[in-house]
mmCIF file of C-alpha atoms and ligand atoms in Angstrom:
data_model
loop_
_atom_site.group_PDB
_atom_site.id
_atom_site.type_symbol
_atom_site.label_atom_id
_atom_site.label_comp_id
_atom_site.label_asym_id
_atom_site.label_seq_id
_atom_site.Cartn_x
_atom_site.Cartn_y
_atom_site.Cartn_z
ATOM 1 C CA UNK A 1 -23.287 -4.019 -7.384
ATOM 2 C CA UNK A 2 -21.920 -6.926 -6.190
ATOM 3 C CA UNK A 3 -20.800 -7.810 -2.572
ATOM 4 C CA UNK A 4 -18.555 -10.693 -1.373
ATOM 5 C CA UNK A 5 -20.292 -12.945 1.073
ATOM 6 C CA UNK A 6 -18.657 -15.721 2.612
ATOM 7 C CA UNK A 7 -17.176 -17.210 -0.680
ATOM 8 C CA UNK A 8 -19.111 -16.165 -3.397
ATOM 9 C CA UNK A 9 -20.039 -12.715 -4.848
ATOM 10 C CA UNK A 10 -23.802 -11.978 -4.756
ATOM 11 C CA UNK A 11 -25.893 -8.816 -5.509
ATOM 12 C CA UNK A 12 -26.341 -6.924 -2.979
ATOM 13 C CA UNK A 13 -30.003 -6.486 -2.224
ATOM 14 C CA UNK A 14 -29.475 -10.776 -2.491
ATOM 15 C CA UNK A 15 -26.660 -10.223 0.540
ATOM 16 C CA UNK A 16 -28.191 -11.728 3.990
ATOM 17 C CA UNK A 17 -26.980 -12.076 7.486
ATOM 18 C CA UNK A 18 -28.735 -13.744 10.076
ATOM 19 C CA UNK A 19 -30.100 -11.329 12.504
ATOM 20 C CA UNK A 20 -28.292 -13.669 15.385
ATOM 21 C CA UNK A 21 -25.062 -13.025 13.778
ATOM 22 C CA UNK A 22 -22.898 -11.548 17.075
ATOM 23 C CA UNK A 23 -21.600 -8.814 14.899
ATOM 24 C CA UNK A 24 -24.839 -7.634 14.667
ATOM 25 C CA UNK A 25 -26.114 -8.672 18.779
ATOM 26 C CA UNK A 26 -23.069 -7.758 20.179
ATOM 27 C CA UNK A 27 -20.673 -5.632 17.412
ATOM 28 C CA UNK A 28 -18.047 -8.674 17.730
ATOM 29 C CA UNK A 29 -16.360 -8.499 14.494
ATOM 30 C CA UNK A 30 -13.589 -6.472 13.196
ATOM 31 C CA UNK A 31 -13.161 -4.552 9.715
ATOM 32 C CA UNK A 32 -10.735 -2.597 7.656
ATOM 33 C CA UNK A 33 -11.532 0.509 4.922
ATOM 34 C CA UNK A 34 -9.058 0.243 2.215
ATOM 35 C CA UNK A 35 -8.307 2.619 -0.801
ATOM 36 C CA UNK A 36 -7.989 1.367 -4.345
ATOM 37 C CA UNK A 37 -6.197 3.724 -6.682
ATOM 38 C CA UNK A 38 -5.978 2.892 -10.674
ATOM 39 C CA UNK A 39 -7.052 -0.827 -9.287
ATOM 40 C CA UNK A 40 -4.353 -1.039 -7.031
ATOM 41 C CA UNK A 41 -5.386 -1.841 -3.141
ATOM 42 C CA UNK A 42 -2.758 0.596 -1.363
ATOM 43 C CA UNK A 43 -1.170 -0.834 1.258
ATOM 44 C CA UNK A 44 -2.675 -4.275 1.004
ATOM 45 C CA UNK A 45 -0.385 -6.603 2.903
ATOM 46 C CA UNK A 46 -0.190 -3.921 5.201
ATOM 47 C CA UNK A 47 -4.218 -3.890 6.054
ATOM 48 C CA UNK A 48 -4.644 -7.925 5.935
ATOM 49 C CA UNK A 49 -1.757 -7.595 8.509
ATOM 50 C CA UNK A 50 -3.819 -5.535 11.049
ATOM 51 C CA UNK A 51 -6.572 -7.582 10.157
ATOM 52 C CA UNK A 52 -5.350 -10.623 11.302
ATOM 53 C CA UNK A 53 -3.121 -8.802 14.310
ATOM 54 C CA UNK A 54 -7.287 -7.383 15.121
ATOM 55 C CA UNK A 55 -8.433 -11.254 15.208
ATOM 56 C CA UNK A 56 -5.656 -12.674 17.424
ATOM 57 C CA UNK A 57 -6.934 -9.933 19.597
ATOM 58 C CA UNK A 58 -10.213 -10.705 19.747
ATOM 59 C CA UNK A 59 -9.763 -14.896 19.476
ATOM 60 C CA UNK A 60 -11.564 -14.463 16.123
ATOM 61 C CA UNK A 61 -10.341 -17.346 13.431
ATOM 62 C CA UNK A 62 -10.545 -15.936 9.862
ATOM 63 C CA UNK A 63 -11.774 -18.580 7.776
ATOM 64 C CA UNK A 64 -9.225 -17.756 4.979
ATOM 65 C CA UNK A 65 -5.877 -17.100 4.224
ATOM 66 C CA UNK A 66 -4.605 -14.039 3.894
ATOM 67 C CA UNK A 67 -3.720 -14.859 -0.173
ATOM 68 C CA UNK A 68 -7.559 -15.829 -0.196
ATOM 69 C CA UNK A 69 -8.513 -12.518 1.232
ATOM 70 C CA UNK A 70 -6.491 -10.642 -1.015
ATOM 71 C CA UNK A 71 -8.322 -12.675 -4.132
ATOM 72 C CA UNK A 72 -11.399 -12.244 -2.514
ATOM 73 C CA UNK A 73 -10.622 -8.641 -2.169
ATOM 74 C CA UNK A 74 -9.804 -8.449 -6.014
ATOM 75 C CA UNK A 75 -12.670 -10.338 -7.281
ATOM 76 C CA UNK A 76 -14.881 -8.013 -5.340
ATOM 77 C CA UNK A 77 -13.277 -4.908 -7.557
ATOM 78 C CA UNK A 78 -13.346 -6.836 -10.604
ATOM 79 C CA UNK A 79 -16.914 -7.680 -10.634
ATOM 80 C CA UNK A 80 -18.125 -4.666 -9.939
ATOM 81 C CA UNK A 81 -15.467 -3.157 -12.460
ATOM 82 C CA UNK A 82 -13.960 -0.700 -9.983
ATOM 83 C CA UNK A 83 -10.327 1.212 -10.316
ATOM 84 C CA UNK A 84 -10.832 4.272 -7.933
ATOM 85 C CA UNK A 85 -12.603 2.908 -5.027
ATOM 86 C CA UNK A 86 -12.966 2.691 -1.610
ATOM 87 C CA UNK A 87 -13.124 -1.111 -0.047
ATOM 88 C CA UNK A 88 -14.751 -2.582 3.554
ATOM 89 C CA UNK A 89 -13.489 -5.744 4.761
ATOM 90 C CA UNK A 90 -15.976 -7.045 7.556
ATOM 91 C CA UNK A 91 -15.376 -9.857 9.532
ATOM 92 C CA UNK A 92 -17.916 -10.870 12.284
ATOM 93 C CA UNK A 93 -17.968 -13.567 14.855
ATOM 94 C CA UNK A 94 -20.785 -15.279 12.639
ATOM 95 C CA UNK A 95 -24.531 -16.157 13.669
ATOM 96 C CA UNK A 96 -25.326 -18.160 16.829
ATOM 97 C CA UNK A 97 -27.810 -18.359 19.660
ATOM 98 C CA UNK A 98 -27.716 -16.141 22.114
ATOM 99 C CA UNK A 99 -25.088 -15.594 24.659
ATOM 100 C CA UNK A 100 -21.530 -13.718 24.570
ATOM 101 C CA UNK A 101 -19.292 -16.863 23.991
ATOM 102 C CA UNK A 102 -18.114 -16.847 20.897
ATOM 103 C CA UNK A 103 -18.202 -20.344 20.668
ATOM 104 C CA UNK A 104 -21.562 -20.591 20.030
ATOM 105 C CA UNK A 105 -21.105 -19.426 16.919
ATOM 106 C CA UNK A 106 -20.696 -21.453 13.816
ATOM 107 C CA UNK A 107 -18.007 -19.585 12.263
ATOM 108 C CA UNK A 108 -17.504 -16.397 11.298
ATOM 109 C CA UNK A 109 -19.323 -14.413 8.665
ATOM 110 C CA UNK A 110 -16.571 -12.785 5.818
ATOM 111 C CA UNK A 111 -18.328 -9.754 3.953
ATOM 112 C CA UNK A 112 -16.499 -7.557 1.337
ATOM 113 C CA UNK A 113 -18.054 -3.962 0.044
ATOM 114 C CA UNK A 114 -16.885 -1.980 -2.604
ATOM 115 C CA UNK A 115 -18.115 1.109 -4.384
ATOM 116 C CA UNK A 116 -16.729 4.094 -6.599
ATOM 117 C CA UNK A 117 -14.612 6.448 -4.841
ATOM 118 C CA UNK A 118 -16.086 9.877 -4.062
ATOM 119 C CA UNK A 119 -13.646 12.733 -3.548
ATOM 120 C CA UNK A 120 -14.326 15.032 -0.331
ATOM 121 C CA UNK A 121 -14.927 18.101 -1.004
ATOM 122 C CA UNK A 122 -12.278 20.335 -2.316
ATOM 123 C CA UNK A 123 -12.001 23.124 0.349
ATOM 124 C CA UNK A 124 -11.275 20.515 2.791
ATOM 125 C CA UNK A 125 -7.975 20.065 1.224
ATOM 126 C CA UNK A 126 -7.462 23.860 0.244
ATOM 127 C CA UNK A 127 -9.058 25.231 3.860
ATOM 128 C CA UNK A 128 -9.418 22.170 6.038
ATOM 129 C CA UNK A 129 -11.798 20.919 7.893
ATOM 130 C CA UNK A 130 -13.545 21.937 11.426
ATOM 131 C CA UNK A 131 -13.071 19.807 14.179
ATOM 132 C CA UNK A 132 -14.191 19.452 18.270
ATOM 133 C CA UNK A 133 -12.705 18.214 21.053
ATOM 134 C CA UNK A 134 -15.301 15.969 22.211
ATOM 135 C CA UNK A 135 -16.307 14.704 25.908
ATOM 136 C CA UNK A 136 -16.199 11.421 24.994
ATOM 137 C CA UNK A 137 -13.382 9.992 26.127
ATOM 138 C CA UNK A 138 -11.752 7.348 23.845
ATOM 139 C CA UNK A 139 -12.213 3.590 25.291
ATOM 140 C CA UNK A 140 -9.324 2.829 27.538
ATOM 141 C CA UNK A 141 -6.053 0.176 26.541
ATOM 142 C CA UNK A 142 -6.887 -2.135 29.303
ATOM 143 C CA UNK A 143 -11.047 -1.938 28.592
ATOM 144 C CA UNK A 144 -10.993 -2.340 24.771
ATOM 145 C CA UNK A 145 -7.929 -1.477 22.892
ATOM 146 C CA UNK A 146 -8.117 0.966 20.362
ATOM 147 C CA UNK A 147 -5.823 -0.629 18.568
ATOM 148 C CA UNK A 148 -8.015 -3.427 17.727
ATOM 149 C CA UNK A 149 -10.346 -2.383 14.707
ATOM 150 C CA UNK A 150 -13.606 -3.514 15.954
ATOM 151 C CA UNK A 151 -16.734 -3.538 14.599
ATOM 152 C CA UNK A 152 -18.077 -2.341 18.069
ATOM 153 C CA UNK A 153 -17.851 1.442 17.069
ATOM 154 C CA UNK A 154 -20.339 3.393 20.080
ATOM 155 C CA UNK A 155 -17.661 5.030 21.623
ATOM 156 C CA UNK A 156 -16.731 6.697 18.068
ATOM 157 C CA UNK A 157 -20.131 7.423 16.967
ATOM 158 C CA UNK A 158 -20.523 8.851 20.489
ATOM 159 C CA UNK A 159 -17.616 11.865 19.825
ATOM 160 C CA UNK A 160 -18.860 11.899 15.825
ATOM 161 C CA UNK A 161 -22.016 12.866 16.747
ATOM 162 C CA UNK A 162 -20.501 15.630 19.023
ATOM 163 C CA UNK A 163 -18.876 16.930 15.923
ATOM 164 C CA UNK A 164 -22.621 16.872 13.962
ATOM 165 C CA UNK A 165 -23.883 19.080 16.618
ATOM 166 C CA UNK A 166 -21.009 21.276 16.731
ATOM 167 C CA UNK A 167 -21.215 21.702 12.629
ATOM 168 C CA UNK A 168 -17.751 20.257 12.186
ATOM 169 C CA UNK A 169 -16.649 17.053 10.374
ATOM 170 C CA UNK A 170 -14.238 15.508 13.203
ATOM 171 C CA UNK A 171 -14.085 14.900 16.626
ATOM 172 C CA UNK A 172 -10.939 14.531 18.504
ATOM 173 C CA UNK A 173 -10.768 12.354 21.652
ATOM 174 C CA UNK A 174 -8.560 12.686 24.960
ATOM 175 C CA UNK A 175 -8.123 9.492 26.740
ATOM 176 C CA UNK A 176 -8.903 9.057 30.455
ATOM 177 C CA UNK A 177 -5.569 10.632 31.562
ATOM 178 C CA UNK A 178 -6.349 13.922 29.374
ATOM 179 C CA UNK A 179 -4.003 12.953 26.621
ATOM 180 C CA UNK A 180 -4.973 13.654 22.942
ATOM 181 C CA UNK A 181 -5.767 9.970 21.123
ATOM 182 C CA UNK A 182 -7.398 10.319 17.522
ATOM 183 C CA UNK A 183 -10.088 11.077 15.668
ATOM 184 C CA UNK A 184 -13.505 8.961 15.177
ATOM 185 C CA UNK A 185 -12.294 7.400 11.917
ATOM 186 C CA UNK A 186 -8.676 9.314 11.459
ATOM 187 C CA UNK A 187 -5.761 9.642 13.636
ATOM 188 C CA UNK A 188 -4.319 13.356 14.332
ATOM 189 C CA UNK A 189 -1.373 15.009 13.804
ATOM 190 C CA UNK A 190 -0.347 18.716 14.414
ATOM 191 C CA UNK A 191 2.802 20.687 14.232
ATOM 192 C CA UNK A 192 4.676 24.032 15.428
ATOM 193 C CA UNK A 193 8.136 25.317 14.930
ATOM 194 C CA UNK A 194 9.067 22.871 12.457
ATOM 195 C CA UNK A 195 8.278 19.523 14.464
ATOM 196 C CA UNK A 196 5.581 17.549 13.662
ATOM 197 C CA UNK A 197 3.615 15.928 16.837
ATOM 198 C CA UNK A 198 0.916 12.645 17.061
ATOM 199 C CA UNK A 199 -0.094 11.236 19.870
ATOM 200 C CA UNK A 200 1.661 7.701 20.761
ATOM 201 C CA UNK A 201 -0.043 4.244 20.308
ATOM 202 C CA UNK A 202 0.435 4.259 24.017
ATOM 203 C CA UNK A 203 -2.426 6.930 24.265
ATOM 204 C CA UNK A 204 -4.639 4.151 23.180
ATOM 205 C CA UNK A 205 -5.226 4.567 19.933
ATOM 206 C CA UNK A 206 -5.612 2.782 16.113
ATOM 207 C CA UNK A 207 -1.837 2.679 14.769
ATOM 208 C CA UNK A 208 -3.276 4.260 11.329
ATOM 209 C CA UNK A 209 -1.976 2.495 8.181
ATOM 210 C CA UNK A 210 -1.610 6.195 6.811
ATOM 211 C CA UNK A 211 -0.266 7.365 9.953
ATOM 212 C CA UNK A 212 2.707 4.826 9.578
ATOM 213 C CA UNK A 213 3.380 6.176 5.934
ATOM 214 C CA UNK A 214 3.062 9.789 6.953
ATOM 215 C CA UNK A 215 5.644 9.358 9.948
ATOM 216 C CA UNK A 216 7.644 7.294 7.476
ATOM 217 C CA UNK A 217 7.707 10.688 4.715
ATOM 218 C CA UNK A 218 8.593 13.175 7.556
ATOM 219 C CA UNK A 219 11.119 11.055 8.653
ATOM 220 C CA UNK A 220 12.638 10.921 5.506
ATOM 221 C CA UNK A 221 12.326 14.513 4.897
ATOM 222 C CA UNK A 222 14.220 14.995 8.316
ATOM 223 C CA UNK A 223 11.216 16.761 9.827
ATOM 224 C CA UNK A 224 11.795 16.212 13.596
ATOM 225 C CA UNK A 225 8.924 13.870 14.863
ATOM 226 C CA UNK A 226 7.415 13.707 18.297
ATOM 227 C CA UNK A 227 4.817 10.960 19.250
ATOM 228 C CA UNK A 228 3.839 11.401 22.871
ATOM 229 C CA UNK A 229 1.303 12.010 25.099
ATOM 230 C CA UNK A 230 0.044 15.557 24.852
ATOM 231 C CA UNK A 231 -2.863 17.672 26.196
ATOM 232 C CA UNK A 232 -5.670 19.859 24.666
ATOM 233 C CA UNK A 233 -3.559 22.956 25.342
ATOM 234 C CA UNK A 234 -0.748 21.553 22.943
ATOM 235 C CA UNK A 235 -3.427 21.230 20.091
ATOM 236 C CA UNK A 236 -4.658 24.537 20.479
ATOM 237 C CA UNK A 237 -0.943 25.941 20.734
ATOM 238 C CA UNK A 238 -0.051 24.433 17.332
ATOM 239 C CA UNK A 239 0.254 26.391 14.195
ATOM 240 C CA UNK A 240 -0.846 23.130 11.738
ATOM 241 C CA UNK A 241 -3.529 20.590 12.667
ATOM 242 C CA UNK A 242 -4.232 17.516 9.853
ATOM 243 C CA UNK A 243 -5.781 14.157 10.218
ATOM 244 C CA UNK A 244 -4.867 11.127 8.240
ATOM 245 C CA UNK A 245 -6.428 7.925 6.923
ATOM 246 C CA UNK A 246 -6.979 5.480 3.960
ATOM 247 C CA UNK A 247 -9.672 7.197 2.778
ATOM 248 C CA UNK A 248 -8.972 11.058 3.710
ATOM 249 C CA UNK A 249 -5.091 10.778 3.194
ATOM 250 C CA UNK A 250 -3.826 13.836 4.246
ATOM 251 C CA UNK A 251 -6.425 16.509 5.318
ATOM 252 C CA UNK A 252 -5.590 19.839 6.992
ATOM 253 C CA UNK A 253 -8.020 21.152 10.010
ATOM 254 C CA UNK A 254 -8.929 24.871 10.051
ATOM 255 C CA UNK A 255 -10.300 24.940 13.180
ATOM 256 C CA UNK A 256 -10.893 22.634 16.500
ATOM 257 C CA UNK A 257 -13.340 24.497 19.059
ATOM 258 C CA UNK A 258 -12.378 27.908 18.938
ATOM 259 C CA UNK A 259 -8.953 27.926 17.739
ATOM 260 C CA UNK A 260 -8.098 28.541 13.889
ATOM 261 C CA UNK A 261 -5.230 27.160 12.011
ATOM 262 C CA UNK A 262 -3.823 27.478 8.806
ATOM 263 C CA UNK A 263 -3.033 25.457 5.868
ATOM 264 C CA UNK A 264 0.649 25.205 6.974
ATOM 265 C CA UNK A 265 3.953 24.325 5.435
ATOM 266 C CA UNK A 266 4.325 20.922 6.496
ATOM 267 C CA UNK A 267 1.211 20.274 6.258
ATOM 268 C CA UNK A 268 1.326 21.202 2.070
ATOM 269 C CA UNK A 269 4.616 18.498 1.758
ATOM 270 C CA UNK A 270 3.226 16.261 3.487
ATOM 271 C CA UNK A 271 0.098 16.222 1.270
ATOM 272 C CA UNK A 272 2.093 16.393 -1.774
ATOM 273 C CA UNK A 273 4.655 13.412 -0.312
ATOM 274 C CA UNK A 274 1.632 11.243 0.083
ATOM 275 C CA UNK A 275 0.659 11.900 -3.171
ATOM 276 C CA UNK A 276 3.640 11.031 -4.539
ATOM 277 C CA UNK A 277 3.815 7.975 -2.582
ATOM 278 C CA UNK A 278 0.481 6.224 -3.725
ATOM 279 C CA UNK A 279 1.694 7.014 -7.323
ATOM 280 C CA UNK A 280 4.796 5.591 -7.007
ATOM 281 C CA UNK A 281 3.357 2.641 -4.891
ATOM 282 C CA UNK A 282 0.708 2.033 -7.418
ATOM 283 C CA UNK A 283 3.356 2.156 -10.659
ATOM 284 C CA UNK A 284 5.428 -0.061 -8.560
ATOM 285 C CA UNK A 285 2.573 -2.460 -8.569
ATOM 286 C CA UNK A 286 1.385 -2.425 -11.862
ATOM 287 C CA UNK A 287 5.085 -3.237 -12.896
ATOM 288 C CA UNK A 288 5.120 -6.214 -10.794
ATOM 289 C CA UNK A 289 2.521 -7.242 -13.103
ATOM 290 C CA UNK A 290 -1.077 -8.448 -13.321
ATOM 291 C CA UNK A 291 -0.787 -11.214 -10.842
ATOM 292 C CA UNK A 292 -0.192 -8.629 -8.085
ATOM 293 C CA UNK A 293 -1.869 -6.038 -9.532
ATOM 294 C CA UNK A 294 -4.885 -7.722 -9.746
ATOM 295 C CA UNK A 295 -6.546 -7.086 -13.102
ATOM 296 C CA UNK A 296 -6.339 -5.360 -16.262
HETATM 297 N N1 LIG G 301 -8.369 6.108 13.522
HETATM 298 C C1 LIG G 301 -9.571 5.300 13.983
HETATM 299 C C2 LIG G 301 -10.381 5.553 14.791
HETATM 300 C C3 LIG G 301 -10.210 5.107 12.517
HETATM 301 O O1 LIG G 301 -11.316 4.195 12.375
HETATM 302 C C4 LIG G 301 -9.566 4.950 11.340
HETATM 303 C C5 LIG G 301 -9.395 4.359 10.317
HETATM 304 N N2 LIG G 301 -9.785 3.514 9.686
HETATM 305 C C6 LIG G 301 -8.071 5.682 11.675
HETATM 306 C C7 LIG G 301 -7.699 6.189 13.154
HETATM 307 C C8 LIG G 301 -7.033 5.667 10.116
HETATM 308 O O2 LIG G 301 -6.580 4.499 9.849
HETATM 309 P P1 LIG G 301 -5.978 4.118 8.018
HETATM 310 O O3 LIG G 301 -4.789 5.392 8.078
HETATM 311 O O4 LIG G 301 -5.366 3.165 8.524
HETATM 312 O O5 LIG G 301 -7.188 4.134 7.586
#
């Protein structure tokens, strides 16, 4: 397996990053996780847009432009002969002496890793996953804004550990004011009486690319949508719950703590519509030719 590291493809076993990299020492860096369907990176431009927004929010200088990074992404896929994959772009502050000041670092480390996509268990889609409401609260927007897709992931890891301890797959976090935010690696949606609810970005969460796709699908289908602050009681009172992420797409939730949900009609509709959206995106990218598609 080959990975992209600072300008070249190298075998994974030879890929080395300094122990003084501030990504390792302080979690100082950003990343994106993307899904590749039949050789097409889904929503690549949107992911790169978010990567640059994260970089701006932490004052990190990405040492190549978007076109070059796009090229590096396809180079990594091509080098590994991958068509159905997930891919992670990691950019850390880079190596430098101890100390928090980013100016100590000589330049960012750019690392791209891709792997064949392993589907989640089928019953996650047919029946749904289990989730808990975590005691761990989501980082304050005013402390470490969850809009930054940061390498510093302890907040989410602590919540994930609660899920694992409870035998669940995901944990949802409230913010400091008791409003629902998101899962550890996913956005949260729920539905009741034909209305789709999702916590507003104002509550302090990552504005997921998949979340945006689902919101636009719902609007196109004339499904009423409410983006707002909601408490735990509203989630427990919902009839349907699902999560979204680039790798999970639309995945139903069958249980949150002691409350059970079926895989409802709206969830099924959005799962199907999301698949159609992916197919249309892939077909369109291919129709535009190999320069955009990446490789044959
Ligand atoms: N929230 C968090 C905290 C995440 O890590 C992810 C996964 N990247 C998401 C939401 C979903 O975002 P996306 O749809 O862009 O993958």
